[in-house]
PDB file of C-alpha atoms in Angstrom:
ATOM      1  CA  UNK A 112     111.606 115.430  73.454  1.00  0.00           C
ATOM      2  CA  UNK A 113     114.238 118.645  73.134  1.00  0.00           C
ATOM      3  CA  UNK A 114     115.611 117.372  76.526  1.00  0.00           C
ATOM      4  CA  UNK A 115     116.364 114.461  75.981  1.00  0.00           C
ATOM      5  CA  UNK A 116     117.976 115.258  73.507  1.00  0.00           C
ATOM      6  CA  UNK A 117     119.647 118.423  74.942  1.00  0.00           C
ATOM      7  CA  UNK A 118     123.406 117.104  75.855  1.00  0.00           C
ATOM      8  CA  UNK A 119     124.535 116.694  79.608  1.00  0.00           C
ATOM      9  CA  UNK A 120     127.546 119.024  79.662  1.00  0.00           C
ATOM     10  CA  UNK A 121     130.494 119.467  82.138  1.00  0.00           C
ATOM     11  CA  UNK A 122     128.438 122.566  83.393  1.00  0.00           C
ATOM     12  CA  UNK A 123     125.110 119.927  84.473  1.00  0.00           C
ATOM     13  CA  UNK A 124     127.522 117.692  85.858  1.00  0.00           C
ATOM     14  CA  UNK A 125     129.289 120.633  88.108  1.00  0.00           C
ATOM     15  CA  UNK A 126     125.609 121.969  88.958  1.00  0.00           C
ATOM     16  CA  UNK A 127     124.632 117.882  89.558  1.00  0.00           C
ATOM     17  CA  UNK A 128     127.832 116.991  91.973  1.00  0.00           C
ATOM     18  CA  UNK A 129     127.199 120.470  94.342  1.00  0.00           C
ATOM     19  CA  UNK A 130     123.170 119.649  94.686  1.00  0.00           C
ATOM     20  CA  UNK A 131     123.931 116.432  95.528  1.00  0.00           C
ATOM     21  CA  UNK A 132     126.851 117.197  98.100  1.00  0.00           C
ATOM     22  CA  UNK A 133     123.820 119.919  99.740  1.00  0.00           C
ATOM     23  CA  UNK A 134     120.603 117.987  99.013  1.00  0.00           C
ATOM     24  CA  UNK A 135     118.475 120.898  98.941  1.00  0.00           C
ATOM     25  CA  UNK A 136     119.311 124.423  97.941  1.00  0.00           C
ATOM     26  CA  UNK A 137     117.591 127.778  97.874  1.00  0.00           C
ATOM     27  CA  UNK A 138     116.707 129.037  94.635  1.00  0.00           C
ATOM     28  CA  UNK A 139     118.826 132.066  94.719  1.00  0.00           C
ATOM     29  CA  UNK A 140     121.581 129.602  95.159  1.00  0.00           C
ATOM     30  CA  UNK A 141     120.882 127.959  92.525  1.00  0.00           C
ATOM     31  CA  UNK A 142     121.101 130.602  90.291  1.00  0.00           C
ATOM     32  CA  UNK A 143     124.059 131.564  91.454  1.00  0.00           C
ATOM     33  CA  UNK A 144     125.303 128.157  90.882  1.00  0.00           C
ATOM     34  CA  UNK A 145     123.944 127.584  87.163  1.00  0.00           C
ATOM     35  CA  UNK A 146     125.899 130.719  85.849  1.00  0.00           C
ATOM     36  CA  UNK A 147     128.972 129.908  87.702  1.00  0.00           C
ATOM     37  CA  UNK A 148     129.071 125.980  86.227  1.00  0.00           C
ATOM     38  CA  UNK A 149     128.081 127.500  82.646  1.00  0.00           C
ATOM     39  CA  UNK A 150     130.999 130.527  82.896  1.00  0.00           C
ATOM     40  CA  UNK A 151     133.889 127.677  84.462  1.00  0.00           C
ATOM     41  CA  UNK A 152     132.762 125.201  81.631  1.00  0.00           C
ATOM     42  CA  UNK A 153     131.628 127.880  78.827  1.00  0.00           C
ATOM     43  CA  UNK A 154     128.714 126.502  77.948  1.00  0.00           C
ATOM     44  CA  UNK A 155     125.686 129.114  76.914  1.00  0.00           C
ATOM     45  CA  UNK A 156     124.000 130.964  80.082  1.00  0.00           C
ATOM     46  CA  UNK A 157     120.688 133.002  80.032  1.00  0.00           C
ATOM     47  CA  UNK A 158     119.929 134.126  84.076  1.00  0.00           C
ATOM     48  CA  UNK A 159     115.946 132.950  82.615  1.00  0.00           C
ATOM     49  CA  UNK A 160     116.666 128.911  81.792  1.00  0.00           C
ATOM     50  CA  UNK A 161     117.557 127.198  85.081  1.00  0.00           C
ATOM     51  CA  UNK A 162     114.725 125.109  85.111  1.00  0.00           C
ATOM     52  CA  UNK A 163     115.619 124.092  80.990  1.00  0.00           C
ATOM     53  CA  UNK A 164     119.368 123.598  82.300  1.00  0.00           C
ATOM     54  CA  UNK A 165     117.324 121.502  85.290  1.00  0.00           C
ATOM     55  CA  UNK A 166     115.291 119.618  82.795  1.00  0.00           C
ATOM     56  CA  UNK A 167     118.291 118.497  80.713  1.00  0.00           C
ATOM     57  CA  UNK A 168     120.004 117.173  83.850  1.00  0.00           C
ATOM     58  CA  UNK A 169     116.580 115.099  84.909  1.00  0.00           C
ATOM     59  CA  UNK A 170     115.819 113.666  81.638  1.00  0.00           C
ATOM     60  CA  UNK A 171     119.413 111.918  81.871  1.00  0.00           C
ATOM     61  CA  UNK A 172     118.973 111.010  85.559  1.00  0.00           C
ATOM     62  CA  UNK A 173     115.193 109.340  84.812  1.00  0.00           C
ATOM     63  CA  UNK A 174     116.347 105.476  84.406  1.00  0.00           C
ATOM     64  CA  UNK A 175     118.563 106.526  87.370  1.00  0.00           C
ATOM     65  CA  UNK A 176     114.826 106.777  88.924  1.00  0.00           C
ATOM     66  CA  UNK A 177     116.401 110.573  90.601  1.00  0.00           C
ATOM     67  CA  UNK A 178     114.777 114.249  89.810  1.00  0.00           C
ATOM     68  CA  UNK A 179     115.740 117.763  90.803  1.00  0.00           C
ATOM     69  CA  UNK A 180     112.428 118.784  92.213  1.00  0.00           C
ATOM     70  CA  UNK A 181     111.535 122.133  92.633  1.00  0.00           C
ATOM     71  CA  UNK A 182     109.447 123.517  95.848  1.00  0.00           C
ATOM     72  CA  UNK A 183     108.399 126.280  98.032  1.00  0.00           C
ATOM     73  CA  UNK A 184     109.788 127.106 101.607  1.00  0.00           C
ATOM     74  CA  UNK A 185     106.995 127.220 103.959  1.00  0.00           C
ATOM     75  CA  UNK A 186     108.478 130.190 105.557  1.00  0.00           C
ATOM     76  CA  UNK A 187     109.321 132.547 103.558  1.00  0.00           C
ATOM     77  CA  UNK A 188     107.603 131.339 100.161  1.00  0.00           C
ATOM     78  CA  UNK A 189     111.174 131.286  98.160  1.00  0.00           C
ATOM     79  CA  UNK A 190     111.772 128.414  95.887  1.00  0.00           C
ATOM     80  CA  UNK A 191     114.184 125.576  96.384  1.00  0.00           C
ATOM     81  CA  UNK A 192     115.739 122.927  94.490  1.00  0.00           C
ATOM     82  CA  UNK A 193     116.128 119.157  96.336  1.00  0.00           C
ATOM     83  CA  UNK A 194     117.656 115.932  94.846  1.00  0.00           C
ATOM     84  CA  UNK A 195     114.777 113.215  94.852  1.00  0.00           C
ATOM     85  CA  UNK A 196     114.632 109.332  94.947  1.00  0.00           C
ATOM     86  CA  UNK A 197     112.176 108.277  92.935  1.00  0.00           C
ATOM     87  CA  UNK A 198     112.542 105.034  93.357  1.00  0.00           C
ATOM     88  CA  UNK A 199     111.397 104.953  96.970  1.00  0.00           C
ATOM     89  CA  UNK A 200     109.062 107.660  98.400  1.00  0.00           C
ATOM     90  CA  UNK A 201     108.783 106.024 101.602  1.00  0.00           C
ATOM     91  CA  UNK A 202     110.525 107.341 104.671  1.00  0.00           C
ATOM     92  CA  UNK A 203     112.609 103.631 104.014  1.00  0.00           C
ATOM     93  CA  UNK A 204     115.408 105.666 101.861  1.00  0.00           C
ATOM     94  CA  UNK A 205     116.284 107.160 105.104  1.00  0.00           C
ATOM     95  CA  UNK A 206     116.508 103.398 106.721  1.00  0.00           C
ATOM     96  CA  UNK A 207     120.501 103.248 105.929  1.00  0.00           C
ATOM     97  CA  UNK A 208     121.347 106.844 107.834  1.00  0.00           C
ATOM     98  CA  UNK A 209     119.151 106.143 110.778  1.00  0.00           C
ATOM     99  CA  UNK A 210     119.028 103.145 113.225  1.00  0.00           C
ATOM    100  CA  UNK A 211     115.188 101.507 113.497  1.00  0.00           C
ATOM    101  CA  UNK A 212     114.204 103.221 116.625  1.00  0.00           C
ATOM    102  CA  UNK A 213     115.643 106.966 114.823  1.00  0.00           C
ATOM    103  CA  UNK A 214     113.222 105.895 112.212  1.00  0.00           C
ATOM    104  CA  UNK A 215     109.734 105.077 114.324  1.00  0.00           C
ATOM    105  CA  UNK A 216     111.071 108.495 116.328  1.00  0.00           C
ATOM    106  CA  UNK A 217     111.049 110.550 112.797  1.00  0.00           C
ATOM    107  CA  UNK A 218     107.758 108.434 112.253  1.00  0.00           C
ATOM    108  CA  UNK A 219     105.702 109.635 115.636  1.00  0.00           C
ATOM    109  CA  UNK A 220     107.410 112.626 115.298  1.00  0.00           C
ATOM    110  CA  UNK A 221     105.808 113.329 111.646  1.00  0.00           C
ATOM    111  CA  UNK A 222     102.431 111.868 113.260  1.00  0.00           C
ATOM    112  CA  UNK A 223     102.413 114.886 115.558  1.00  0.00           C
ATOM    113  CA  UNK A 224     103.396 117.129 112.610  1.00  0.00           C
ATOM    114  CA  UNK A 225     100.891 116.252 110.172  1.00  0.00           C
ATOM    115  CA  UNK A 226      98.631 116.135 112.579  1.00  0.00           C
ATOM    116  CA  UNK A 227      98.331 119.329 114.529  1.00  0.00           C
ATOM    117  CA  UNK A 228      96.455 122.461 113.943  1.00  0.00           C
ATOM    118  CA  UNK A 229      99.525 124.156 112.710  1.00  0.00           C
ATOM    119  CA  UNK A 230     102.247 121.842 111.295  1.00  0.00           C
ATOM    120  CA  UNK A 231     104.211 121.821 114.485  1.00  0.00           C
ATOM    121  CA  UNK A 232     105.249 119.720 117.009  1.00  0.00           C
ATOM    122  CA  UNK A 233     106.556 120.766 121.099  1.00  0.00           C
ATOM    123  CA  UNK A 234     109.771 119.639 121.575  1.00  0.00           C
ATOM    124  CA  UNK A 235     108.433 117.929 125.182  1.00  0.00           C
ATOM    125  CA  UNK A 236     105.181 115.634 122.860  1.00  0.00           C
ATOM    126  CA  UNK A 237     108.598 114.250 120.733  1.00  0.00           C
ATOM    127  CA  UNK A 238     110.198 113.659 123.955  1.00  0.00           C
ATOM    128  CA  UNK A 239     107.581 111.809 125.465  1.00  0.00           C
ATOM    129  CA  UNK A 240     107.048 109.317 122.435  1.00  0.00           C
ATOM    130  CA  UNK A 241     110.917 108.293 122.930  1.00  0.00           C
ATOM    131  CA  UNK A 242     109.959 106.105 125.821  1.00  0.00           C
ATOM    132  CA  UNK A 243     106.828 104.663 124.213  1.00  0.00           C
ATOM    133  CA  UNK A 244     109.052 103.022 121.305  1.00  0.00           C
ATOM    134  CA  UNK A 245     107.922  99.882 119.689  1.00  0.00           C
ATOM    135  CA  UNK A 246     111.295  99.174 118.284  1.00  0.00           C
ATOM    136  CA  UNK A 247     113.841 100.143 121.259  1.00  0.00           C
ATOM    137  CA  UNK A 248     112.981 103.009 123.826  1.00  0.00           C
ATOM    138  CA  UNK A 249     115.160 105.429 123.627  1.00  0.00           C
ATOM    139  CA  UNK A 250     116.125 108.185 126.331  1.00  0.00           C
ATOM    140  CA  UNK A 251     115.323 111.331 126.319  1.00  0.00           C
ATOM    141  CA  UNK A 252     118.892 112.787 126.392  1.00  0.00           C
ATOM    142  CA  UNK A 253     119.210 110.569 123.234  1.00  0.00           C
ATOM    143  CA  UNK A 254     116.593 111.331 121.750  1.00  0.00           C
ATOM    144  CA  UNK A 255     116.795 115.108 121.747  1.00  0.00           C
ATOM    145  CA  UNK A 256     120.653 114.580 120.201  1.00  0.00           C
ATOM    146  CA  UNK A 257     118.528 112.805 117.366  1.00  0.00           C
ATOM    147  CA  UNK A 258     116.072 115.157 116.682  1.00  0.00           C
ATOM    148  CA  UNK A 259     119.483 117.933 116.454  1.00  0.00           C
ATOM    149  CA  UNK A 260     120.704 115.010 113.942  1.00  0.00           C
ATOM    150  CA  UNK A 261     117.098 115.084 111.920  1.00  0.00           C
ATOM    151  CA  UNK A 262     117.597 119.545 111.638  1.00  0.00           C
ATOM    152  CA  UNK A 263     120.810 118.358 110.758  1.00  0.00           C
ATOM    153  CA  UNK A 264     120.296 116.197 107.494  1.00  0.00           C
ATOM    154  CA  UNK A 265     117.461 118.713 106.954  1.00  0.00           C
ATOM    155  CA  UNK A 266     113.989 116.401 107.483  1.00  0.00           C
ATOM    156  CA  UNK A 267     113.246 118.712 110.666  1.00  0.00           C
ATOM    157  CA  UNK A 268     113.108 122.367 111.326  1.00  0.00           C
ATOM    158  CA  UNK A 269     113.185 123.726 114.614  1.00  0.00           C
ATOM    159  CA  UNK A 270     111.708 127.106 116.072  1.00  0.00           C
ATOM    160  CA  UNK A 271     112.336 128.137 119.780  1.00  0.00           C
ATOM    161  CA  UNK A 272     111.176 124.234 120.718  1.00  0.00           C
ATOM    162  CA  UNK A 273     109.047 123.578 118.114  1.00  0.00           C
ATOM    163  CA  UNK A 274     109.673 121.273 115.137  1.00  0.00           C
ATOM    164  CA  UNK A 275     108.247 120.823 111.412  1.00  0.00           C
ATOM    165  CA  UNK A 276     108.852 119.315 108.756  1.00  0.00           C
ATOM    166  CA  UNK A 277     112.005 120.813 106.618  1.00  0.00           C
ATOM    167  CA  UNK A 278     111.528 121.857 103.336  1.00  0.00           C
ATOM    168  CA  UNK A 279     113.607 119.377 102.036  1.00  0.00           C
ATOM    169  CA  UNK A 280     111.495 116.193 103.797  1.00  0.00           C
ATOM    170  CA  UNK A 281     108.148 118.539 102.245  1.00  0.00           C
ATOM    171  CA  UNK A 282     109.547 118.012  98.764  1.00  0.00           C
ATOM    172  CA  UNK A 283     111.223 114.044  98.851  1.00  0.00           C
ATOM    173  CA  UNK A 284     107.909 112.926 100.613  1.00  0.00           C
ATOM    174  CA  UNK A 285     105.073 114.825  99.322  1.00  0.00           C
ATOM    175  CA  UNK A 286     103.280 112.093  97.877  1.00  0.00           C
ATOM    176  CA  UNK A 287     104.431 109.278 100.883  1.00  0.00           C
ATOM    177  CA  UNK A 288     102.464 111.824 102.622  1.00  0.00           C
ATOM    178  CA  UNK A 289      99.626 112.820 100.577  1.00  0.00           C
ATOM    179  CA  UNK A 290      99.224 108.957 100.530  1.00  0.00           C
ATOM    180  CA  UNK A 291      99.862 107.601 104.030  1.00  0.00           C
ATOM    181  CA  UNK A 292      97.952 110.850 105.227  1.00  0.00           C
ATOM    182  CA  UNK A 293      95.003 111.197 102.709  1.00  0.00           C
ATOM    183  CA  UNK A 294      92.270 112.348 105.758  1.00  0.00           C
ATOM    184  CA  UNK A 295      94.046 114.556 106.894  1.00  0.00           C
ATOM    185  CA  UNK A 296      97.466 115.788 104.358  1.00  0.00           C
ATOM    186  CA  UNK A 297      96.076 118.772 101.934  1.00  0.00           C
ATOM    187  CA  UNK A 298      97.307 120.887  99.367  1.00  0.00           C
ATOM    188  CA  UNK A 299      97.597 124.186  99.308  1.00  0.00           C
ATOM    189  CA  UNK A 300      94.935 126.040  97.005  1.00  0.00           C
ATOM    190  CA  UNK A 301      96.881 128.184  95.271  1.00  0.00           C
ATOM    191  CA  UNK A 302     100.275 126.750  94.774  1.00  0.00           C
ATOM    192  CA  UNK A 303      99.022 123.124  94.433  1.00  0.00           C
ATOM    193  CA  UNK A 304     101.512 121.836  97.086  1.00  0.00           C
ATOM    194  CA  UNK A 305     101.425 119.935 100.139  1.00  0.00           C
ATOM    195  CA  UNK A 306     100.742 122.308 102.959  1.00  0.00           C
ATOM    196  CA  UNK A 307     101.714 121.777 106.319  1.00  0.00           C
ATOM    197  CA  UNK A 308     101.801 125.295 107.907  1.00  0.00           C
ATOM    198  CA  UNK A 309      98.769 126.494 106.479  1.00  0.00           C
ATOM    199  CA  UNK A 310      95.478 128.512 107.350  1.00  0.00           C
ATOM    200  CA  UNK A 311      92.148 127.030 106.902  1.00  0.00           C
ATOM    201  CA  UNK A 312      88.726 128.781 105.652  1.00  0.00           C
ATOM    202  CA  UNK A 313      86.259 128.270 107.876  1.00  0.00           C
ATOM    203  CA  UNK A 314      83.699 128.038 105.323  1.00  0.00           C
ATOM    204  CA  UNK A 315      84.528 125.492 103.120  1.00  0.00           C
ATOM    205  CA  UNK A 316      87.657 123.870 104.347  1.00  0.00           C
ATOM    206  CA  UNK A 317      90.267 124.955 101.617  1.00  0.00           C
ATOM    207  CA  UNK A 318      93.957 125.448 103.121  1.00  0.00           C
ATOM    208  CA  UNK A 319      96.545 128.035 101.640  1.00  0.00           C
ATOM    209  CA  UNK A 320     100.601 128.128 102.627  1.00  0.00           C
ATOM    210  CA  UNK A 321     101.056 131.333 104.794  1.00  0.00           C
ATOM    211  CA  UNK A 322     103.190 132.360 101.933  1.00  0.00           C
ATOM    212  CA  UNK A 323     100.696 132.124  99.446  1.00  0.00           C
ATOM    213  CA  UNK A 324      97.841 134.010 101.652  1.00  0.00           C
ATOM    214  CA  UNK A 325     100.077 136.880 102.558  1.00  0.00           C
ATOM    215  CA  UNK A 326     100.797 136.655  98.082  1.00  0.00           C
ATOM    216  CA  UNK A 327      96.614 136.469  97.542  1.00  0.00           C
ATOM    217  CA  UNK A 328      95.454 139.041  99.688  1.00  0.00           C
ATOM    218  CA  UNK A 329      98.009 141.492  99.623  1.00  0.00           C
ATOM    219  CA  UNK A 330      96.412 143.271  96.637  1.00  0.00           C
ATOM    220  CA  UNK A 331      92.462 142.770  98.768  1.00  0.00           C
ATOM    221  CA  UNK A 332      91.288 145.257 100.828  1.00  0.00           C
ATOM    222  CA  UNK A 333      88.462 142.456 102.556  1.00  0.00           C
ATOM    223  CA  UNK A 334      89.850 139.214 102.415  1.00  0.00           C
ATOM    224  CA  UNK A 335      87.325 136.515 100.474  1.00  0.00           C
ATOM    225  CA  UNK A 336      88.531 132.813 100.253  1.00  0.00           C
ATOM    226  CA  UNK A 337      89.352 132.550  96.704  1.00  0.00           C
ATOM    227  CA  UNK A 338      87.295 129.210  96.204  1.00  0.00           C
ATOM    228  CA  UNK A 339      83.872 130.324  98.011  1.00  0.00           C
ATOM    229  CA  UNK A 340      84.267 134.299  98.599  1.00  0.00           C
ATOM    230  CA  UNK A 341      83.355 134.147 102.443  1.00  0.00           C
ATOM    231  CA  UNK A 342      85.570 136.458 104.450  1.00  0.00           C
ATOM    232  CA  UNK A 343      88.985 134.711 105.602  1.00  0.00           C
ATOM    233  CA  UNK A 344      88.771 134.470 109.044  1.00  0.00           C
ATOM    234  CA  UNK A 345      92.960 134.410 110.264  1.00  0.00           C
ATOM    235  CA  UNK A 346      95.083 136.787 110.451  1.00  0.00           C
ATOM    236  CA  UNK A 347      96.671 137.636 107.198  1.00  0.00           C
ATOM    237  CA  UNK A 348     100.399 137.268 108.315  1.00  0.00           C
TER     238      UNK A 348
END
């Protein structure tokens, strides 16, 4: 294995320390980031090899049970770089930021997420589960200066009142999700990913990331679904 036995250098452990200190970070960033530790701590730099320089670092952080994963921003389709826990996948490695009834909150809140016809949730449905609480009710004035907490920390994103989840929650809890949701979590056709804002064919029930529909049929003159060839229904956004 050439990365394992590829040497962590100051550079990886400069690139390490700021990913951690962010969490997530865009990929441009990133970039930006990997020739900046490699030019401060001269070690070799090709613009091409972040994701070798990437590997390196995760092969030294696997019995550390921690990854730099790399994923797609629902949004806009550009590519991101989060520091995972391995170890637990469960929305538990949040337990020590957030207070029980914060947790159930994020919980319900994910419910209506996962669960709706396009991966978002109305600010007032959140609102209303804060009273129905198993754990401890909380009010609503508190619980809208949790959800600003959750955007915060970067599991939510919010859209004039409407919340999904971040991209950073997308990539530490893809498979918690794919698991705990298996009827109803997908991924996306082309990309492989977990989808949350996604389009559905009508014909045979494949989903695809807005970003990677707009990607597909840019080149098509007649949309077809790329796994049965019926005409795509949606809009192409």
């Amino acid at each position: 294995n050439i990365a394992m036995a590829a040497q962590m250098t100051d550079a990886h452990r400069r690139f390490l320390q700021v990913v951690m200190s962010h969490g997530i970070m865009e990929g441009s960033e990133a970039r930006k980031l990997h020739r900046r530790c490699c030019e401060i701590h001269k070690v070799y730099y090709a613009h091409d090899k972040l994701d070798d320089f990437i590997s390196i670092i995760n092969s030294h952080l696997q019995p550390l049970f921690m990854q730099i994963r790399k994923g797609m921003s629902e949004v806009d389709g550009r590519a991101h770089y989060a520091l995972v826990n391995l170890a637990e996948t469960e929305v538990t490695k949040m337990a020590s930021d957030y207070t029980e009834n914060e947790l159930e909150l994020f919980r319900k809140t994910m419910d209506l997420i996962i669960l709706s016809e396009n991966g978002f949730a109305s600010s007032t449905d959140i609102l209303n589960l804060a009273d129905q609480l198993k754990t401890k009710k909380i009010k609503k004035k508190e619980a809208e200066q949790v959800l600003k907490v959750f955007v915060e920390d970067k599991w939510l994103s919010e859209r004039n009142g409407e919340y999904t989840l971040h991209t950073r929650c997308i990539i530490e809890m893809e498979q918690y999700i794919l698991s705990n949701y298996h009827d109803v979590a997908r991924k996306c056709n082309i990309c492989h990913s977990l989808a949350i804002q996604s389009q559905v064919c009508e014909s045979c029930g494949i989903v695809m990331h807005l970003p990677c529909v707009r990607k597909y049929f840019r080149a098509q003159t007649e949309p077809r679904c790329p796994q049965c060839n019926d005409f795509w229904s949606s809009d192409i956004p």
